[in-house]
Short mmCIF file of C-alpha atoms in Angstrom, two decimals:
data_model
loop_
_atom_site.label_atom_id
_atom_site.label_comp_id
_atom_site.label_asym_id
_atom_site.label_seq_id
_atom_site.Cartn_x
_atom_site.Cartn_y
_atom_site.Cartn_z
CA MET I 1 -7.13 -15.90 5.22
CA ASN I 2 -4.34 -17.76 3.44
CA ILE I 3 -2.71 -15.75 0.67
CA GLU I 4 -1.55 -18.07 -2.09
CA ASN I 5 -1.28 -18.42 -5.84
CA ILE I 6 -4.58 -19.87 -7.07
CA TYR I 7 -3.77 -19.34 -10.76
CA GLY I 8 -0.99 -21.92 -11.07
CA GLU I 9 1.45 -21.77 -13.99
CA ASP I 10 -0.91 -19.50 -15.95
CA LYS I 11 -0.79 -16.73 -13.35
CA TRP I 12 0.57 -14.12 -15.81
CA ALA I 13 -1.57 -15.11 -18.82
CA ALA I 14 -3.98 -12.17 -18.38
CA LEU I 15 -1.23 -9.68 -17.49
CA GLY I 16 0.94 -9.65 -20.60
CA GLY I 17 2.88 -12.80 -19.77
CA PHE I 18 4.98 -11.47 -16.89
CA SER I 19 4.66 -9.96 -13.42
CA PRO I 20 3.71 -6.25 -13.30
CA ILE I 21 6.37 -5.90 -10.61
CA ILE I 22 8.96 -6.18 -13.35
CA THR I 23 7.53 -3.08 -15.03
CA VAL I 24 7.66 -1.18 -11.74
CA PHE I 25 11.26 -2.17 -11.05
CA ARG I 26 12.31 -1.42 -14.63
CA SER I 27 11.07 2.15 -14.18
CA TYR I 28 14.02 2.62 -11.81
CA HIS I 29 16.68 0.43 -13.45
CA ALA I 30 17.07 -2.30 -16.06
CA LEU I 31 16.91 -5.79 -14.56
CA THR I 32 18.91 -8.90 -15.31
CA PRO I 33 17.11 -11.93 -16.80
CA GLU I 34 17.79 -13.85 -13.57
CA MET I 35 16.10 -11.15 -11.49
CA GLU I 36 13.08 -11.20 -13.79
CA ASP I 37 12.89 -14.99 -13.53
CA ILE I 38 12.83 -14.78 -9.72
CA ILE I 39 10.15 -12.08 -9.75
CA ASN I 40 7.98 -14.04 -12.19
CA ARG I 41 8.42 -17.16 -10.08
CA ASP I 42 7.76 -15.70 -6.62
CA THR I 43 5.17 -12.96 -7.10
CA PHE I 44 1.55 -13.79 -7.95
CA PRO I 45 -1.88 -12.15 -8.46
CA VAL I 46 -4.42 -12.09 -5.64
CA ARG I 47 -8.00 -10.90 -5.29
CA PHE I 48 -9.68 -9.63 -2.13
CA ALA I 49 -13.33 -8.88 -1.51
CA LYS I 50 -14.55 -5.54 -0.18
CA ASN I 51 -14.03 -4.84 3.54
CA LYS I 52 -11.60 -7.73 4.02
CA HIS I 53 -8.40 -7.61 6.05
CA ILE I 54 -5.27 -8.46 4.08
CA ALA I 55 -3.07 -7.85 7.13
CA SER I 56 -3.75 -7.58 10.86
CA PRO I 57 -2.14 -8.25 14.26
CA LEU I 58 -3.35 -11.84 13.86
CA LYS I 59 -1.52 -12.33 10.56
CA TYR I 60 2.23 -12.42 10.05
CA ASN I 61 3.41 -9.77 7.65
CA ARG I 62 4.71 -11.81 4.68
CA TYR I 63 3.86 -9.60 1.70
CA ILE I 64 3.73 -6.15 0.20
CA PHE I 65 1.02 -5.67 -2.42
CA LEU I 66 1.03 -3.73 -5.67
CA ILE I 67 -2.57 -2.64 -6.19
CA LEU I 68 -3.77 -2.96 -9.77
CA GLU I 69 -7.46 -2.39 -9.07
CA GLY I 70 -9.20 -1.11 -5.95
CA ALA I 71 -8.14 0.70 -2.79
CA VAL I 72 -7.12 -0.15 0.77
CA HIS I 73 -6.48 1.74 3.98
CA GLY I 74 -4.12 1.09 6.85
CA TYR I 75 -5.41 1.76 10.33
CA LEU I 76 -4.76 1.38 14.03
CA LYS I 77 -7.39 0.50 16.62
CA MET I 78 -8.01 2.73 19.61
CA GLY I 79 -10.71 0.96 21.56
CA ASN I 80 -13.59 0.52 19.11
CA LYS I 81 -12.34 3.32 16.88
CA LYS I 82 -10.41 2.81 13.64
CA ILE I 83 -7.83 5.51 12.91
CA THR I 84 -6.81 5.54 9.26
CA THR I 85 -3.09 6.24 8.92
CA TRP I 86 -2.74 5.88 5.13
CA ILE I 87 -4.74 5.14 1.99
CA ALA I 88 -3.50 3.48 -1.20
CA ALA I 89 -5.19 2.91 -4.56
CA GLU I 90 -4.29 1.77 -8.05
CA ASN I 91 -0.58 1.57 -8.95
CA GLU I 92 0.51 2.06 -5.33
CA LEU I 93 2.15 -0.31 -2.87
CA ALA I 94 0.41 -1.41 0.31
CA GLY I 95 1.96 -3.13 3.31
CA THR I 96 2.19 -2.81 7.06
CA ILE I 97 4.72 -0.12 7.89
CA ARG I 98 5.77 -0.85 11.45
CA ASN I 99 7.33 -4.19 10.51
CA LEU I 100 8.17 -3.47 6.88
CA TRP I 101 9.93 -6.44 5.20
CA GLU I 102 9.80 -8.47 8.41
CA ASN I 103 7.89 -11.72 8.83
CA GLU I 104 6.39 -10.58 12.13
CA SER I 105 3.02 -9.53 13.49
CA SER I 106 2.10 -5.84 13.72
CA ASP I 107 -0.51 -3.74 15.50
CA GLU I 108 -1.53 -2.35 12.11
CA TYR I 109 -4.47 -3.46 9.99
CA ILE I 110 -4.87 -3.26 6.22
CA GLU I 111 -8.48 -3.40 5.04
CA THR I 112 -9.86 -3.28 1.52
CA ILE I 113 -12.13 -0.33 0.74
CA ASP I 114 -13.56 -2.03 -2.33
CA GLN I 115 -12.72 -5.15 -4.32
CA VAL I 116 -8.97 -5.38 -4.85
CA PHE I 117 -6.84 -7.05 -7.49
CA ALA I 118 -3.17 -6.92 -6.55
CA ILE I 119 0.22 -8.55 -6.93
CA ALA I 120 1.63 -10.20 -3.81
CA ILE I 121 5.36 -9.54 -3.29
CA PRO I 122 6.86 -11.93 -0.71
CA HIS I 123 9.33 -10.41 1.74
CA GLU I 124 11.53 -13.47 1.30
CA MET I 125 11.84 -12.69 -2.41
CA THR I 126 12.74 -9.08 -1.67
CA LYS I 127 15.49 -10.19 0.71
CA LEU I 128 16.76 -12.71 -1.84
CA LEU I 129 17.08 -9.99 -4.46
CA TYR I 130 18.81 -7.62 -2.02
CA GLU I 131 21.33 -10.26 -1.01
CA ASN I 132 22.28 -11.30 -4.54
CA PHE I 133 21.80 -8.35 -6.89
CA PRO I 134 23.24 -4.84 -6.39
CA ILE I 135 20.60 -3.53 -8.81
CA ALA I 136 17.89 -4.62 -6.38
CA ASN I 137 19.40 -2.48 -3.64
CA TYR I 138 19.36 0.54 -5.96
CA VAL I 139 15.72 -0.09 -6.87
CA GLY I 140 14.86 -0.63 -3.20
CA ARG I 141 16.55 2.62 -2.23
CA LYS I 142 14.61 4.61 -4.83
CA MET I 143 11.33 3.06 -3.73
CA THR I 144 12.16 3.65 -0.06
CA GLU I 145 12.80 7.32 -0.85
CA ILE I 146 9.25 7.55 -2.19
CA TYR I 147 7.94 5.81 0.93
CA PHE I 148 9.73 8.24 3.26
CA GLN I 149 8.47 11.22 1.29
CA GLY I 150 4.94 9.87 1.70
CA ALA I 151 5.45 9.24 5.42
CA SER I 152 6.79 12.77 5.86
CA GLU I 153 3.77 14.23 4.08
CA ARG I 154 1.35 12.22 6.23
CA ALA I 155 3.12 13.43 9.38
CA TYR I 156 2.95 17.02 8.12
CA ILE I 157 -0.80 16.81 7.51
CA CYS I 158 -1.40 15.41 10.99
CA ARG I 159 0.42 18.37 12.58
CA LEU I 160 -1.53 21.13 10.85
CA PRO I 161 -3.52 22.98 13.53
CA THR I 162 -7.01 23.15 11.97
CA ALA I 163 -9.29 20.71 10.20
CA PHE I 164 -9.62 23.12 7.28
CA LYS I 165 -5.85 23.32 6.77
CA ARG I 166 -5.52 19.54 6.98
CA TYR I 167 -8.22 19.12 4.34
CA GLN I 168 -6.62 21.74 2.10
CA ARG I 169 -3.30 19.94 2.30
CA PHE I 170 -4.98 16.60 1.62
CA LEU I 171 -6.38 18.02 -1.62
CA ILE I 172 -2.90 19.13 -2.65
CA SER I 173 -1.15 15.90 -1.71
CA TYR I 174 -3.83 13.32 -2.59
CA PRO I 175 -6.15 14.81 -5.24
CA HIS I 176 -6.65 11.36 -6.77
CA LEU I 177 -8.23 10.06 -3.55
CA ILE I 178 -10.82 12.68 -2.71
CA ASN I 179 -13.43 11.34 -5.16
CA ARG I 180 -12.00 7.84 -5.14
CA VAL I 181 -12.66 6.62 -1.57
CA PRO I 182 -15.55 7.15 0.87
CA LEU I 183 -15.24 10.38 2.86
CA LYS I 184 -15.21 8.54 6.19
CA TYR I 185 -11.67 7.37 5.40
CA VAL I 186 -10.58 10.86 4.40
CA ALA I 187 -12.06 12.24 7.63
CA SER I 188 -10.26 9.66 9.75
CA PHE I 189 -6.98 10.19 7.88
CA THR I 190 -7.15 13.97 8.40
CA GLY I 191 -8.15 13.68 12.06
CA MET I 192 -11.68 15.05 12.00
CA ARG I 193 -15.24 13.88 12.30
CA LEU I 194 -17.14 13.08 9.12
CA GLU I 195 -19.61 15.87 9.95
CA THR I 196 -16.74 18.37 10.14
CA LEU I 197 -15.40 17.26 6.78
CA SER I 198 -18.85 17.57 5.23
CA ARG I 199 -19.21 21.13 6.53
CA ILE I 200 -15.79 22.09 5.16
CA ARG I 201 -16.61 20.63 1.74
CA ASN I 202 -19.99 22.36 1.61
CA LYS I 203 -18.63 25.81 2.35
CA PRO I 204 -19.05 28.17 -0.65
#
């Protein structure tokens, strides 16, 4: 699947006239007009159907995506089994982690859980901003802090000794996902069978 701007010059017409990435970045620091021009020029909206891969070992990792509508999960393959390593939904960023910001292949997959409307953020644009604007490095650091906090929490959940404790922690850390995505993804993420998760949820 080729990821490209299919909306042309009118790509921001339905989104307030500018890239939603600008709003995200502004939440960390005011941007210069030149930075905003680059973001408006290089980012673009994309749509993906349900159960489609937006990244895989067969695709070079060229983008991070800001999800506006829908949800995705990242997973690794172990034989015929998919092991979900993270889940992202509206207003969250999604991208392969093992080669973050690198235009290289990865053993990770990103698959849509339902229809997705997102903003594609090219890695080349990110690097351009880092190299030319100190503000971009500050924004990137703040966003990376959030990423590492999320990675630490995912690692913590995986190390809890029982399925019940992992599910309890999932409810604390990701309450917005439990009724948002199919339970099979929650079960995979928390390292248990779907039947086990169903039993835990049905306990009085």
